[in-house]
XYZ file of C-alpha atoms in Angstrom:
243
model
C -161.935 150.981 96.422
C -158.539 149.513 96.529
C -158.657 146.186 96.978
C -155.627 145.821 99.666
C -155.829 144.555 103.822
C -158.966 144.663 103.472
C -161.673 142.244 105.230
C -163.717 140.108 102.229
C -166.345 137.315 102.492
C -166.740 135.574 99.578
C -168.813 132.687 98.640
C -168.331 129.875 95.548
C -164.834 130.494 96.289
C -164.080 126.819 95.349
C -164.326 126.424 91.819
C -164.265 128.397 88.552
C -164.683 132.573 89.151
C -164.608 132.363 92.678
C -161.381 129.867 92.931
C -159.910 132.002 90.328
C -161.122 135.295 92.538
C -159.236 133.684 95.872
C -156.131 133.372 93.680
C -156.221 137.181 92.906
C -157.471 138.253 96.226
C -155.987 136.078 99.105
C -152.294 137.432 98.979
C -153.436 141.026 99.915
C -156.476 140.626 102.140
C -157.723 139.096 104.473
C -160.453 136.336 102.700
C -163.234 134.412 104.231
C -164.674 131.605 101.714
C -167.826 130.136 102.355
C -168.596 126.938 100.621
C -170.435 123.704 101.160
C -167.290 120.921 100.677
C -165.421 120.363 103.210
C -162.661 118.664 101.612
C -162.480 121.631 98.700
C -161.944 123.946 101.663
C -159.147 121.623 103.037
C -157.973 121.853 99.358
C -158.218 125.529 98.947
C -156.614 126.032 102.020
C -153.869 124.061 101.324
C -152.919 126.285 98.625
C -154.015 129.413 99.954
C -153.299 129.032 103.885
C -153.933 132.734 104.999
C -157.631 132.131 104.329
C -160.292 131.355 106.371
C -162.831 129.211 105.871
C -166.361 128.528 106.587
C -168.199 125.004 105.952
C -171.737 126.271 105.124
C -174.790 124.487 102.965
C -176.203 127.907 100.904
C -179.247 125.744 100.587
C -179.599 126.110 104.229
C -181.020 129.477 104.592
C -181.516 129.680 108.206
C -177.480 127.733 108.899
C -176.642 130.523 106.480
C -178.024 133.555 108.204
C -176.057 131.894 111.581
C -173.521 131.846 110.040
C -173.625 135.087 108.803
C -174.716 136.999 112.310
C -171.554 134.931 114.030
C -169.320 136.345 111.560
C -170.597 139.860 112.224
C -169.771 139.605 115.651
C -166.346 137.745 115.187
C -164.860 139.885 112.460
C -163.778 143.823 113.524
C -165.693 144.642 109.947
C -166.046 143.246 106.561
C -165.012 145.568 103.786
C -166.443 143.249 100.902
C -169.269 141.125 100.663
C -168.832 139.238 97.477
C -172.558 136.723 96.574
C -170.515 134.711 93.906
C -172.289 130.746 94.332
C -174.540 130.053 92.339
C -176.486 126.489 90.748
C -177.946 125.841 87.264
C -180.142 122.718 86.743
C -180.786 122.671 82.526
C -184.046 120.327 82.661
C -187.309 122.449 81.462
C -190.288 121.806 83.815
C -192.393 119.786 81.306
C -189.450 117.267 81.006
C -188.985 113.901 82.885
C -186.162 114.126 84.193
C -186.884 117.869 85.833
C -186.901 117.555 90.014
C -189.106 119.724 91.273
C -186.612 119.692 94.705
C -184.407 121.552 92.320
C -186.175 124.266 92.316
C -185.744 125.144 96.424
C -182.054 124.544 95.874
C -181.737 127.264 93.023
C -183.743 129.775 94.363
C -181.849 129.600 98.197
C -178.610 129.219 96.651
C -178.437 131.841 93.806
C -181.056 134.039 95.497
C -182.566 133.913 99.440
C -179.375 132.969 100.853
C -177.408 136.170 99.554
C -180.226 138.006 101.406
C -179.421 136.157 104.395
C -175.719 136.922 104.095
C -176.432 140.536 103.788
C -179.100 141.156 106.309
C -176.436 139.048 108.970
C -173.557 140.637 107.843
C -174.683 144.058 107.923
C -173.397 145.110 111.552
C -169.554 144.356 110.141
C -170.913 145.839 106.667
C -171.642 148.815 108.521
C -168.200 148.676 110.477
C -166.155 149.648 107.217
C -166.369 152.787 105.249
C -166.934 152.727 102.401
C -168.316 148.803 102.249
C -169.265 147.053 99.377
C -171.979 144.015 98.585
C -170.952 142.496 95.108
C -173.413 140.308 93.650
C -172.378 138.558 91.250
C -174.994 137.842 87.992
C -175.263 136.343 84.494
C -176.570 137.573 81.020
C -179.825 135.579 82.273
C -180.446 138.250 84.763
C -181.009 140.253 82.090
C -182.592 138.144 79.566
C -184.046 134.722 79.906
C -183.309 131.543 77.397
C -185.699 128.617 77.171
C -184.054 125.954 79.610
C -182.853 126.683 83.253
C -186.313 128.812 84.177
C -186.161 128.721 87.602
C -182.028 130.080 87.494
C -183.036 132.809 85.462
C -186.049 133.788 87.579
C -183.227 133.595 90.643
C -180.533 135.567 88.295
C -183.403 138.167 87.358
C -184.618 138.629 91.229
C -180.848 138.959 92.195
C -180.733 141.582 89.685
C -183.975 143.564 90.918
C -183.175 143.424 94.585
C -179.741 144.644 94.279
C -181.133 147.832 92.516
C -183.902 148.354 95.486
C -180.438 147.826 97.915
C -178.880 150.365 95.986
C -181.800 152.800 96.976
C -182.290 151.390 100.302
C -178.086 152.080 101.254
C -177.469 155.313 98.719
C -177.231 157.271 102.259
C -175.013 155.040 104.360
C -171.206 154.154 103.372
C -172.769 150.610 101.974
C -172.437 150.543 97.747
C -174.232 147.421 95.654
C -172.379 146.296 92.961
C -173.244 144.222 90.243
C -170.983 141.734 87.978
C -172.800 140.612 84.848
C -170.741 137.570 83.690
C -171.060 136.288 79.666
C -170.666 132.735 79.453
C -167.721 131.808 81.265
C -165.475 128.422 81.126
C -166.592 126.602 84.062
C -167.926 122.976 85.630
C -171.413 124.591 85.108
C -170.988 125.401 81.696
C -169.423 122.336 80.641
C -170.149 121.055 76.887
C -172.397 124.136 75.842
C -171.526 127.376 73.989
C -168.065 128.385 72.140
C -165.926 131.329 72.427
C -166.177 131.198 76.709
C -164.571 133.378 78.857
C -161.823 132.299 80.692
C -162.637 132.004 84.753
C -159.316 133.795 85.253
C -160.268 136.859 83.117
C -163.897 137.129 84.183
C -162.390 137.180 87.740
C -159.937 139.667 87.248
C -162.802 141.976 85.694
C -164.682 141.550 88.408
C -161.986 142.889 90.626
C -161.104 145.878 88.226
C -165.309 146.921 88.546
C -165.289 146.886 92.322
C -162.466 149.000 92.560
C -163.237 150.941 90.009
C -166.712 152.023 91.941
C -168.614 150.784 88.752
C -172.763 150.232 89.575
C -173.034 147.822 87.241
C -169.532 145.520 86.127
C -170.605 144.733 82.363
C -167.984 142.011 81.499
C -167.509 140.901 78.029
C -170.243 139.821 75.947
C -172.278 141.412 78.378
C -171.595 145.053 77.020
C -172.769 144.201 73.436
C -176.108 142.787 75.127
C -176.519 145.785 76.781
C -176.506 147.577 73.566
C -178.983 145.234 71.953
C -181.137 145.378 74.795
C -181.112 149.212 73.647
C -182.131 149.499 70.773
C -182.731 145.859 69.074
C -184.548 144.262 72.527
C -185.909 141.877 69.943
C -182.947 140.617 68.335
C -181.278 140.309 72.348
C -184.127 137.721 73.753
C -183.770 135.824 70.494
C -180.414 134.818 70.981
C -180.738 134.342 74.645
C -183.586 132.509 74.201
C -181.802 129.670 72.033
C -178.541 129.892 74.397
């Protein structure tokens, strides 16, 4: 798919991979951000004045899904559905200062509310041929470390239903795409690992997979895991773990 005039919603589109995405994208298409800050929006728009954008709490399932269905039936089509938000709380669940509220505002954001964007969007989906639904993942979707359970429960779910989509679509013009990001340089990742991806780079991979057609966009780091996850599964969760 060539990524040109076409129709794309994205959401997280107002920091780190997605700003970095609405830099590459907005010029050529027409782009839809979804994001929960107003005044980031105002901000984002400001720089980027042919997009559009949407105020919208991902927390919020059912505001979400609303959303989503008034879009469907404002928009001619959407080309590209790109599930890019996501939230990471580090506390483990034995520790004080854990929240157990956090754990609703993981799952809807980084999980249940990308189902809700799908199943409201899928009358535009369905308007475009080909479309594509890009959700976009982590190494912990793959393999778990020790704190941040609940994300990588969410991560790993996101991971298992967009393989069921992929059976569910394989005989309409709808294609589910994956991006599997390493550890990338962003407000979420602030003071922990070395040798980070830049946002910029992991953003412009992630638009070289989707129009490349790839199933599965394996971006950095995330090829080698792959690879241990083949044959030295051992040696993989052992380094995730203590990530």
């Amino acid at each position: 798919m060539d990524l040109y005039n076409k129709h794309i919603v994205l959401t997280g589109g107002t920091s780190g991979v997605g700003r970095q995405l609405v830099a590459q994208l907005a010029r050529d298409n027409q782009l839809i951000v979804l994001g929960r800050d107003q005044t980031k929006l105002l901000a984002l728009k400001n720089q980027h004045p042919t997009i559009i954008t949407y105020q919208v709490d991902l927390e919020n399932v059912k505001h979400v899904h609303q959303v989503a269905q008034s879009l469907a039936k404002d928009l001619p089509k959407v080309d590209v559905l790109i599930n890019n938000a996501a939230v990471q709380f580090m506390p483990q669940i034995h520790e004080d200062t854990f929240v157990f509220a956090t754990v609703e505002r993981e799952i809807n954001t980084n999980f249940t509310s990308v189902c809700a964007l799908i199943h409201g969007l899928l009358p535009a989906l369905g308007n475009s041929t080909p479309a594509r639904i890009v959700n976009v993942n982590s190494a912990l979707g793959l393999v778990p470390k020790t704190s941040s359970a609940v994300y990588c429960a969410s991560k790993g779910a996101l991971n298992i239903f967009s393989q069921s989509l992929r059976y569910q679509f394989e005989n309409s013009a709808i294609r589910v795409q994956q991006a599997f990001l390493p550890l990338v340089d962003t407000d979420m990742t602030t003071g922990r690992g070395k040798n980070k991806m830049s946002a910029q780079s992991a953003a412009t991979a992630i638009i070289t997979g989707i129009e490349k057609s790839e199933k599965d966009i394996d971006i950095g780091a995330i090829r080698i895991l792959r690879a241990l996850l083949m044959f030295a599964p051992g040696v993989a969760r052992r380094i995730l773990k203590r990530s």
